[in-house]
Tab-separated table of C-alpha atoms in Angstrom:
chain	number	residue	atom	x	y	z
R	1	MET	CA	43.685	80.137	4.361
R	2	THR	CA	43.209	83.096	2.046
R	3	PRO	CA	40.792	82.741	-0.878
R	4	GLN	CA	43.792	83.165	-3.172
R	5	ALA	CA	45.451	80.055	-1.707
R	6	ALA	CA	42.533	77.979	-2.967
R	7	THR	CA	43.118	79.017	-6.588
R	8	PRO	CA	43.589	75.872	-8.704
R	9	ALA	CA	47.142	75.338	-9.922
R	10	TYR	CA	46.216	75.586	-13.604
R	11	ARG	CA	45.361	79.288	-13.283
R	12	ARG	CA	48.372	81.178	-14.632
R	13	LEU	CA	49.726	83.499	-11.971
R	14	SER	CA	52.566	85.952	-12.413
R	15	VAL	CA	55.793	85.086	-10.579
R	16	GLU	CA	55.005	87.732	-7.970
R	17	GLU	CA	51.439	86.494	-7.490
R	18	ARG	CA	52.579	82.897	-7.184
R	19	ARG	CA	55.273	83.819	-4.696
R	20	SER	CA	52.851	85.738	-2.537
R	21	GLN	CA	50.288	82.906	-2.798
R	22	LEU	CA	52.901	80.465	-1.461
R	23	LEU	CA	53.955	82.876	1.300
R	24	ASP	CA	50.318	83.335	2.344
R	25	ALA	CA	49.836	79.589	2.552
R	26	ALA	CA	53.082	79.143	4.494
R	27	LEU	CA	52.289	81.977	6.877
R	28	THR	CA	48.877	80.498	7.627
R	29	LEU	CA	50.464	77.125	8.377
R	30	PHE	CA	53.344	78.544	10.434
R	31	ALA	CA	50.813	80.695	12.276
R	32	HIS	CA	48.984	77.676	13.636
R	33	ARG	CA	51.739	75.112	13.990
R	34	ALA	CA	55.350	75.184	15.117
R	35	PRO	CA	57.725	75.406	12.105
R	36	GLU	CA	59.074	71.906	12.716
R	37	GLU	CA	55.577	70.524	12.288
R	38	VAL	CA	55.067	72.078	8.855
R	39	SER	CA	56.369	70.228	5.804
R	40	LEU	CA	56.790	71.491	2.248
R	41	ASP	CA	54.094	68.988	1.271
R	42	ASP	CA	51.709	70.759	3.642
R	43	VAL	CA	52.519	74.095	2.026
R	44	ALA	CA	52.044	72.657	-1.476
R	45	GLU	CA	48.732	71.124	-0.461
R	46	ALA	CA	47.488	74.297	1.240
R	47	ALA	CA	48.387	76.337	-1.839
R	48	GLY	CA	46.905	73.708	-4.192
R	49	VAL	CA	50.151	73.334	-6.126
R	50	SER	CA	52.766	70.625	-6.592
R	51	ARG	CA	55.768	70.162	-4.326
R	52	PRO	CA	58.240	70.788	-7.209
R	53	LEU	CA	56.573	74.137	-7.828
R	54	VAL	CA	57.191	75.141	-4.187
R	55	TYR	CA	60.844	74.138	-4.685
R	56	ARG	CA	61.052	76.144	-7.899
R	57	TYR	CA	60.116	79.289	-5.950
R	58	PHE	CA	62.040	78.403	-2.804
R	59	PRO	CA	64.998	76.264	-3.911
R	60	GLY	CA	66.407	76.562	-0.379
R	61	GLY	CA	63.456	74.456	0.809
R	62	LYS	CA	61.756	74.888	4.151
R	63	GLN	CA	64.431	77.093	5.686
R	64	GLN	CA	64.155	79.618	2.857
R	65	LEU	CA	60.356	79.501	2.843
R	66	TYR	CA	60.273	79.913	6.621
R	67	GLU	CA	62.557	82.938	6.485
R	68	ALA	CA	60.553	84.524	3.679
R	69	ALA	CA	57.297	83.925	5.583
R	70	LEU	CA	58.907	85.330	8.719
R	71	ARG	CA	60.060	88.422	6.860
R	72	SER	CA	56.570	88.922	5.512
R	73	ALA	CA	55.125	88.509	9.049
R	74	ALA	CA	57.709	90.988	10.354
R	75	GLU	CA	56.556	93.537	7.757
R	76	GLU	CA	52.950	92.986	8.750
R	77	LEU	CA	53.922	93.404	12.407
R	78	GLU	CA	55.785	96.642	11.701
R	79	HIS	CA	52.644	97.987	10.011
R	80	CYS	CA	50.926	97.686	13.403
R	81	PHE	CA	53.115	100.527	14.598
R	82	ASP	CA	52.019	102.911	11.812
R	83	GLU	CA	50.066	105.540	13.637
R	84	PRO	CA	49.473	109.150	12.597
R	85	ARG	CA	51.432	111.655	14.673
R	86	GLU	CA	48.365	113.513	15.898
R	87	GLY	CA	46.251	113.646	19.024
R	88	PRO	CA	47.254	112.665	22.580
R	89	LEU	CA	50.115	110.176	22.875
R	90	LEU	CA	48.642	107.468	25.087
R	91	PRO	CA	45.642	106.776	22.845
R	92	ARG	CA	48.101	106.456	19.939
R	93	LEU	CA	50.015	103.849	21.925
R	94	ALA	CA	46.752	102.084	22.804
R	95	ARG	CA	45.747	101.900	19.115
R	96	ALA	CA	49.139	100.487	18.089
R	97	LEU	CA	48.856	97.923	20.911
R	98	ASP	CA	45.372	96.982	19.709
R	99	ARG	CA	46.756	96.169	16.270
R	100	TYR	CA	49.763	94.325	17.726
R	101	LEU	CA	47.590	92.228	20.050
R	102	ALA	CA	45.195	91.430	17.186
R	103	PHE	CA	48.227	90.139	15.260
R	104	VAL	CA	49.274	87.993	18.249
R	105	ASP	CA	45.708	86.724	18.597
R	106	GLN	CA	45.525	85.795	14.918
R	107	HIS	CA	48.958	84.132	14.618
R	108	ASP	CA	49.010	82.484	18.053
R	109	ALA	CA	51.019	79.266	17.709
R	110	GLY	CA	53.296	80.671	15.006
R	111	PHE	CA	53.918	83.788	17.079
R	112	SER	CA	54.942	81.735	20.141
R	113	ALA	CA	57.159	79.420	18.125
R	114	LEU	CA	58.848	82.376	16.522
R	115	LEU	CA	59.545	84.332	19.695
R	116	GLN	CA	60.355	81.463	21.994
R	117	GLY	CA	63.046	80.167	19.684
R	118	GLY	CA	63.932	76.546	20.056
R	119	SER	CA	62.568	75.991	16.587
R	120	VAL	CA	64.607	73.552	14.527
R	121	VAL	CA	64.868	76.077	11.744
R	122	GLU	CA	65.920	78.948	13.928
R	123	THR	CA	69.142	80.564	12.836
R	124	SER	CA	70.941	83.787	13.538
R	125	ARG	CA	69.139	85.190	10.459
R	126	THR	CA	65.681	84.516	11.875
R	127	THR	CA	66.818	85.964	15.217
R	128	ALA	CA	67.953	89.076	13.342
R	129	ILE	CA	64.507	89.451	11.737
R	130	VAL	CA	62.800	89.315	15.142
R	131	ASP	CA	65.323	91.763	16.609
R	132	GLY	CA	64.640	94.088	13.692
R	133	VAL	CA	60.947	94.228	14.649
R	134	ARG	CA	61.887	95.023	18.260
R	135	ARG	CA	64.182	97.810	17.141
R	136	ALA	CA	61.507	99.199	14.813
R	137	ALA	CA	59.014	99.198	17.701
R	138	ALA	CA	61.447	101.110	19.919
R	139	GLN	CA	62.143	103.667	17.188
R	140	HIS	CA	58.437	104.202	16.554
R	141	ILE	CA	57.770	104.824	20.231
R	142	LEU	CA	60.705	107.180	20.654
R	143	SER	CA	59.693	109.098	17.557
R	144	HIS	CA	56.096	109.442	18.801
R	145	LEU	CA	57.435	110.653	22.124
R	146	GLY	CA	59.013	113.441	20.096
R	147	VAL	CA	62.424	113.091	21.720
R	148	ALA	CA	65.135	114.013	19.230
R	149	ALA	CA	68.096	112.503	21.076
R	150	PRO	CA	66.840	109.938	23.616
R	151	GLY	CA	69.380	109.270	26.366
R	152	PRO	CA	70.390	105.783	27.534
R	153	ARG	CA	67.925	105.663	30.456
R	154	LEU	CA	64.937	106.552	28.315
R	155	ARG	CA	65.966	104.124	25.558
R	156	MET	CA	66.511	101.347	28.080
R	157	THR	CA	63.092	101.989	29.633
R	158	VAL	CA	61.351	101.789	26.256
R	159	ARG	CA	63.210	98.607	25.287
R	160	MET	CA	62.454	96.973	28.639
R	161	TRP	CA	58.787	97.792	28.237
R	162	ILE	CA	58.756	96.314	24.713
R	163	THR	CA	60.264	93.087	26.073
R	164	ALA	CA	57.676	93.036	28.845
R	165	VAL	CA	54.917	93.450	26.232
R	166	GLU	CA	56.374	90.530	24.291
R	167	ALA	CA	56.461	88.415	27.454
R	168	ALA	CA	52.883	89.437	28.206
R	169	SER	CA	51.792	88.318	24.716
R	170	LEU	CA	53.355	84.887	25.166
R	171	ILE	CA	51.907	84.432	28.658
R	172	TRP	CA	48.529	85.642	27.388
R	173	LEU	CA	48.580	82.945	24.666
R	174	ASP	CA	49.609	80.377	27.299
R	175	GLU	CA	46.784	81.425	29.611
R	176	ASP	CA	43.986	80.913	27.089
R	177	LYS	CA	44.017	84.575	26.088
R	178	GLN	CA	43.138	85.914	29.528
R	179	PRO	CA	42.632	88.719	30.549
R	180	PRO	CA	40.492	90.083	27.651
R	181	LEU	CA	42.424	92.060	25.028
R	182	GLU	CA	41.087	95.488	26.074
R	183	GLU	CA	42.093	94.937	29.688
R	184	LEU	CA	45.544	93.700	28.672
R	185	ARG	CA	46.010	96.707	26.398
R	186	ASP	CA	45.063	99.230	29.126
R	187	TRP	CA	47.241	97.398	31.641
R	188	LEU	CA	50.231	97.617	29.285
R	189	VAL	CA	49.663	101.329	28.619
R	190	ASP	CA	49.458	101.967	32.388
R	191	GLN	CA	52.695	100.013	32.876
R	192	PHE	CA	54.363	102.160	30.249
R	193	VAL	CA	53.458	105.319	32.152
R	194	ALA	CA	54.511	103.705	35.461
R	195	VAL	CA	57.976	102.637	34.304
R	196	LEU	CA	58.549	106.013	32.633
R	197	SER	CA	57.643	107.663	35.945
R	198	VAL	CA	60.189	105.497	37.775
R	199	THR	CA	62.879	106.472	35.266
R	200	ALA	CA	61.808	110.130	35.571
R	201	ARG	CA	63.075	110.099	39.187
R	202	ARG	CA	66.631	109.588	37.936
R	203	ASP	CA	66.576	111.143	34.463
R	204	PRO	CA	65.610	114.770	33.687
R	205	GLN	CA	64.824	113.973	30.024
R	206	THR	CA	62.281	111.328	31.026
R	207	ALA	CA	60.932	113.624	33.759
R	208	ALA	CA	60.155	116.312	31.156
R	209	LEU	CA	58.454	113.687	29.024
R	210	VAL	CA	56.283	112.430	31.881
R	211	ASP	CA	55.215	116.023	32.597
R	212	ALA	CA	54.325	116.447	28.934
R	213	LEU	CA	52.338	113.187	28.957
R	214	ALA	CA	50.385	114.334	32.022
R	215	ALA	CA	49.535	117.649	30.305
R	216	ASP	CA	48.696	115.844	27.057
R	217	GLY	CA	45.493	114.175	28.319
M	1	MET	CA	90.510	80.170	34.605
M	2	THR	CA	90.348	78.525	38.001
M	3	PRO	CA	93.599	77.395	39.662
M	4	GLN	CA	92.333	73.834	39.344
M	5	ALA	CA	92.115	74.177	35.567
M	6	ALA	CA	95.886	74.701	35.464
M	7	THR	CA	96.562	71.363	37.156
M	8	PRO	CA	98.886	69.311	34.919
M	9	ALA	CA	97.207	66.351	33.243
M	10	TYR	CA	99.395	63.797	34.991
M	11	ARG	CA	97.859	64.559	38.370
M	12	ARG	CA	95.276	61.832	39.026
M	13	LEU	CA	91.850	63.340	39.555
M	14	SER	CA	88.711	61.445	40.454
M	15	VAL	CA	86.086	61.212	37.723
M	16	GLU	CA	84.003	63.831	39.523
M	17	GLU	CA	86.966	66.185	39.973
M	18	ARG	CA	87.975	65.816	36.340
M	19	ARG	CA	84.433	66.432	35.145
M	20	SER	CA	84.105	69.567	37.209
M	21	GLN	CA	87.560	70.740	36.100
M	22	LEU	CA	86.456	70.434	32.467
M	23	LEU	CA	83.139	72.182	33.176
M	24	ASP	CA	84.949	75.037	34.925
M	25	ALA	CA	87.246	75.475	31.946
M	26	ALA	CA	84.327	75.329	29.505
M	27	LEU	CA	82.239	77.768	31.537
M	28	THR	CA	85.098	80.260	31.648
M	29	LEU	CA	85.489	80.026	27.866
M	30	PHE	CA	81.741	80.183	27.126
M	31	ALA	CA	81.498	83.105	29.534
M	32	HIS	CA	83.792	85.252	27.451
M	33	ARG	CA	83.117	84.029	23.932
M	34	ALA	CA	80.035	83.021	21.990
M	35	PRO	CA	79.623	79.205	21.987
M	36	GLU	CA	80.313	78.960	18.254
M	37	GLU	CA	83.723	80.533	18.831
M	38	VAL	CA	84.792	77.927	21.391
M	39	SER	CA	86.293	74.643	20.142
M	40	LEU	CA	86.933	71.440	22.059
M	41	ASP	CA	90.639	72.092	21.494
M	42	ASP	CA	90.253	75.375	23.371
M	43	VAL	CA	88.601	73.573	26.274
M	44	ALA	CA	91.311	70.889	26.338
M	45	GLU	CA	94.015	73.549	26.254
M	46	ALA	CA	92.390	75.651	29.006
M	47	ALA	CA	92.040	72.577	31.198
M	48	GLY	CA	95.586	71.419	30.390
M	49	VAL	CA	94.404	68.026	29.137
M	50	SER	CA	94.257	66.227	25.806
M	51	ARG	CA	91.355	66.483	23.360
M	52	PRO	CA	90.617	62.720	23.615
M	53	LEU	CA	90.236	63.108	27.368
M	54	VAL	CA	87.588	65.820	26.850
M	55	TYR	CA	85.796	63.420	24.488
M	56	ARG	CA	86.017	60.605	27.020
M	57	TYR	CA	84.056	62.747	29.508
M	58	PHE	CA	81.762	64.348	26.943
M	59	PRO	CA	81.374	61.798	24.147
M	60	GLY	CA	78.607	63.985	22.679
M	61	GLY	CA	81.287	66.584	21.934
M	62	LYS	CA	80.737	70.302	22.075
M	63	GLN	CA	76.944	70.129	22.236
M	64	GLN	CA	77.050	67.922	25.330
M	65	LEU	CA	79.782	69.979	26.968
M	66	TYR	CA	77.884	73.191	26.229
M	67	GLU	CA	74.696	71.839	27.750
M	68	ALA	CA	76.520	70.577	30.848
M	69	ALA	CA	78.249	73.941	31.257
M	70	LEU	CA	74.925	75.694	30.755
M	71	ARG	CA	73.264	73.520	33.367
M	72	SER	CA	76.060	74.290	35.802
M	73	ALA	CA	75.671	78.041	35.064
M	74	ALA	CA	71.909	77.722	35.562
M	75	GLU	CA	72.496	76.183	38.993
M	76	GLU	CA	74.880	78.994	39.897
M	77	LEU	CA	72.283	81.517	38.711
M	78	GLU	CA	69.526	79.898	40.763
M	79	HIS	CA	71.754	80.203	43.846
M	80	CYS	CA	71.575	83.981	43.363
M	81	PHE	CA	67.918	83.791	44.375
M	82	ASP	CA	68.646	82.062	47.701
M	83	GLU	CA	67.735	84.651	50.246
M	84	PRO	CA	66.636	84.111	53.845
M	85	ARG	CA	62.938	84.754	54.432
M	86	GLU	CA	63.501	87.475	57.014
M	87	GLY	CA	63.458	91.257	57.159
M	88	PRO	CA	61.665	93.654	54.803
M	89	LEU	CA	60.908	92.345	51.321
M	90	LEU	CA	62.394	95.002	49.053
M	91	PRO	CA	65.910	94.787	50.552
M	92	ARG	CA	65.712	91.003	50.021
M	93	LEU	CA	64.888	91.609	46.364
M	94	ALA	CA	67.725	94.137	46.132
M	95	ARG	CA	70.223	91.617	47.550
M	96	ALA	CA	69.106	88.895	45.117
M	97	LEU	CA	69.419	91.406	42.254
M	98	ASP	CA	72.917	92.322	43.435
M	99	ARG	CA	73.980	88.689	43.147
M	100	TYR	CA	72.230	88.254	39.801
M	101	LEU	CA	73.826	91.382	38.336
M	102	ALA	CA	77.246	90.292	39.639
M	103	PHE	CA	76.728	87.027	37.736
M	104	VAL	CA	75.809	88.953	34.566
M	105	ASP	CA	78.841	91.205	35.040
M	106	GLN	CA	81.171	88.239	35.472
M	107	HIS	CA	79.849	86.102	32.593
M	108	ASP	CA	79.122	88.937	30.173
M	109	ALA	CA	79.654	87.557	26.650
M	110	GLY	CA	78.522	84.056	27.589
M	111	PHE	CA	75.431	85.444	29.283
M	112	SER	CA	74.450	87.433	26.167
M	113	ALA	CA	75.092	84.531	23.825
M	114	LEU	CA	73.016	82.267	26.002
M	115	LEU	CA	70.005	84.544	26.346
M	116	GLN	CA	69.973	86.037	22.890
M	117	GLY	CA	69.836	82.627	21.252
M	118	GLY	CA	71.032	82.435	17.702
M	119	SER	CA	73.892	80.286	18.913
M	120	VAL	CA	74.764	77.441	16.552
M	121	VAL	CA	74.457	74.969	19.388
M	122	GLU	CA	71.130	76.239	20.645
M	123	THR	CA	68.485	73.559	20.835
M	124	SER	CA	65.147	73.136	22.509
M	125	ARG	CA	67.055	71.545	25.431
M	126	THR	CA	69.196	74.619	26.040
M	127	THR	CA	66.072	76.793	25.712
M	128	ALA	CA	64.429	74.592	28.364
M	129	ILE	CA	67.376	75.156	30.737
M	130	VAL	CA	67.074	78.931	30.379
M	131	ASP	CA	63.299	78.763	30.829
M	132	GLY	CA	63.851	76.698	33.975
M	133	VAL	CA	65.892	79.538	35.490
M	134	ARG	CA	63.147	82.041	34.622
M	135	ARG	CA	60.527	79.843	36.256
M	136	ALA	CA	62.702	79.360	39.338
M	137	ALA	CA	63.120	83.134	39.616
M	138	ALA	CA	59.341	83.653	39.423
M	139	GLN	CA	58.708	80.984	42.060
M	140	HIS	CA	61.291	82.495	44.410
M	141	ILE	CA	59.738	85.928	44.111
M	142	LEU	CA	56.188	84.664	44.619
M	143	SER	CA	57.262	82.625	47.617
M	144	HIS	CA	59.009	85.658	49.182
M	145	LEU	CA	55.883	87.689	48.564
M	146	GLY	CA	54.164	85.118	50.784
M	147	VAL	CA	51.266	84.600	48.417
M	148	ALA	CA	50.014	81.035	48.690
M	149	ALA	CA	47.933	80.936	45.513
M	150	PRO	CA	49.041	83.756	43.193
M	151	GLY	CA	46.370	84.638	40.628
M	152	PRO	CA	47.054	85.082	36.913
M	153	ARG	CA	47.477	88.874	37.054
M	154	LEU	CA	50.064	88.729	39.826
M	155	ARG	CA	51.946	85.873	38.152
M	156	MET	CA	51.925	87.679	34.838
M	157	THR	CA	53.244	90.855	36.464
M	158	VAL	CA	56.123	88.986	38.119
M	159	ARG	CA	57.018	87.166	34.906
M	160	MET	CA	56.911	90.379	32.876
M	161	TRP	CA	59.195	92.074	35.364
M	162	ILE	CA	61.650	89.140	35.196
M	163	THR	CA	61.751	89.451	31.404
M	164	ALA	CA	62.298	93.179	31.719
M	165	VAL	CA	65.206	92.521	34.119
M	166	GLU	CA	66.698	90.116	31.597
M	167	ALA	CA	66.333	92.703	28.831
M	168	ALA	CA	67.917	95.292	31.115
M	169	SER	CA	70.906	92.978	31.729
M	170	LEU	CA	71.492	92.503	28.009
M	171	ILE	CA	71.144	96.216	27.248
M	172	TRP	CA	73.425	96.996	30.193
M	173	LEU	CA	76.118	94.714	28.739
M	174	ASP	CA	75.620	96.352	25.325
M	175	GLU	CA	75.932	99.835	26.808
M	176	ASP	CA	79.328	99.260	28.414
M	177	LYS	CA	77.740	98.414	31.755
M	178	GLN	CA	76.047	101.761	32.263
M	179	PRO	CA	74.388	102.884	34.546
M	180	PRO	CA	76.464	101.636	37.540
M	181	LEU	CA	75.227	98.386	39.077
M	182	GLU	CA	73.798	99.996	42.233
M	183	GLU	CA	71.746	102.466	40.225
M	184	LEU	CA	70.483	99.722	37.896
M	185	ARG	CA	69.538	97.564	40.899
M	186	ASP	CA	67.558	100.344	42.609
M	187	TRP	CA	65.893	101.259	39.325
M	188	LEU	CA	64.770	97.650	38.838
M	189	VAL	CA	63.430	97.394	42.408
M	190	ASP	CA	61.494	100.645	41.892
M	191	GLN	CA	60.090	99.280	38.623
M	192	PHE	CA	58.953	96.162	40.437
M	193	VAL	CA	56.969	98.251	42.911
M	194	ALA	CA	55.601	100.434	40.098
M	195	VAL	CA	54.305	97.560	37.952
M	196	LEU	CA	52.815	95.854	41.008
M	197	SER	CA	51.013	99.107	41.816
M	198	VAL	CA	49.589	99.234	38.275
M	199	THR	CA	48.331	95.664	38.604
M	200	ALA	CA	46.931	96.503	42.058
M	201	ARG	CA	44.409	98.840	40.373
M	202	ARG	CA	42.787	95.834	38.664
M	203	ASP	CA	43.569	92.955	41.048
M	204	PRO	CA	42.604	92.828	44.766
M	205	GLN	CA	45.274	90.204	45.567
M	206	THR	CA	48.025	92.448	44.211
M	207	ALA	CA	46.452	95.464	45.938
M	208	ALA	CA	46.718	93.713	49.322
M	209	LEU	CA	50.327	92.874	48.541
M	210	VAL	CA	51.208	96.456	47.628
M	211	ASP	CA	49.653	97.642	50.912
M	212	ALA	CA	51.731	95.063	52.794
M	213	LEU	CA	54.892	96.188	50.970
M	214	ALA	CA	54.220	99.807	51.901
M	215	ALA	CA	53.782	98.847	55.574
M	216	ASP	CA	56.845	96.581	55.408
M	217	GLY	CA	59.547	99.258	55.026
């Protein structure tokens, strides 16, 4: 729980502050329990406010709160990909992965519940939020690769790798967070280079990129 | 639609025949439309029977019919992995992929709807069916690899590759089925070898396997 979430209810907060206090509390709860195991009472208690106050801010109830918390998590996740466009490419990718894996580590149960679906509050809107993060990740990578018009084979390779990273995160959570984060990160970077190299055999654009990566060191 | 599905309603079918006739009709419909766009009336019409008869067999309505159709599709999908344990390994994998990709090709819209979730009738039970197919695929691959007790790094590699194949299938459907199936299949086999080789650098079990694969050709 954030220190803010412990603020007594009688402290006057602005609408924006109150909203973000409730989202923080919800995110913390959703991060450690599956959405179906979190009630609005839990959120009210964690935020130190009354249940009616939670409803005043989120009249749509749990579904609306869940979506808002998800959107806020998605924004946080997209920030992981912010990486200055300078220096060799693979270390940039490694740093972004470090931030992403730290997010996975911190939000474990909530992250699994979110990505594995099957949640009672899952809807096409929540699926769209998750897909938006995947698309953002792909765009970030392609833009770092400096390819102006990525062809279908290169795009497919990047998207497949992103899905594999997602799968790795879920398995990693399942397997008591083994191997250690640094090993997982290096393994994923090496896989990225390996799958690009496979695509390079059948796609000149990717071949040029792999040559550039090798010279980039 | 199967020829059987066109059988007039007055022909007496056994309970088993009728059930499988209805499942065939449902599977054909779910294969080409998202589940939320298929009504029980559509299924009755495709099977040439009355709506009450569909309800007699599937009293749980669309949800039950969808799950039964899904389970039947899952069985069909698992059959794709049946491959005799003889001859070099990579051609075995290529043949299984050929069957899997033919299934994807044939069930396109239904396959996407199923895997992408977001369907109105998706529940934790349907998610469990899909996960069962993924697990079966991983077990088949590990058993073909002839590894008695696969360690976590090898298992993780196989599961990541399976997820990447799934992502590739969905992207392939999105991209008007490009590249051609044979190219996609070879690309996926090459990726399998490439990711195993990356894991081999940090896992002796996988390293021994990669050596065996190289000698296998």
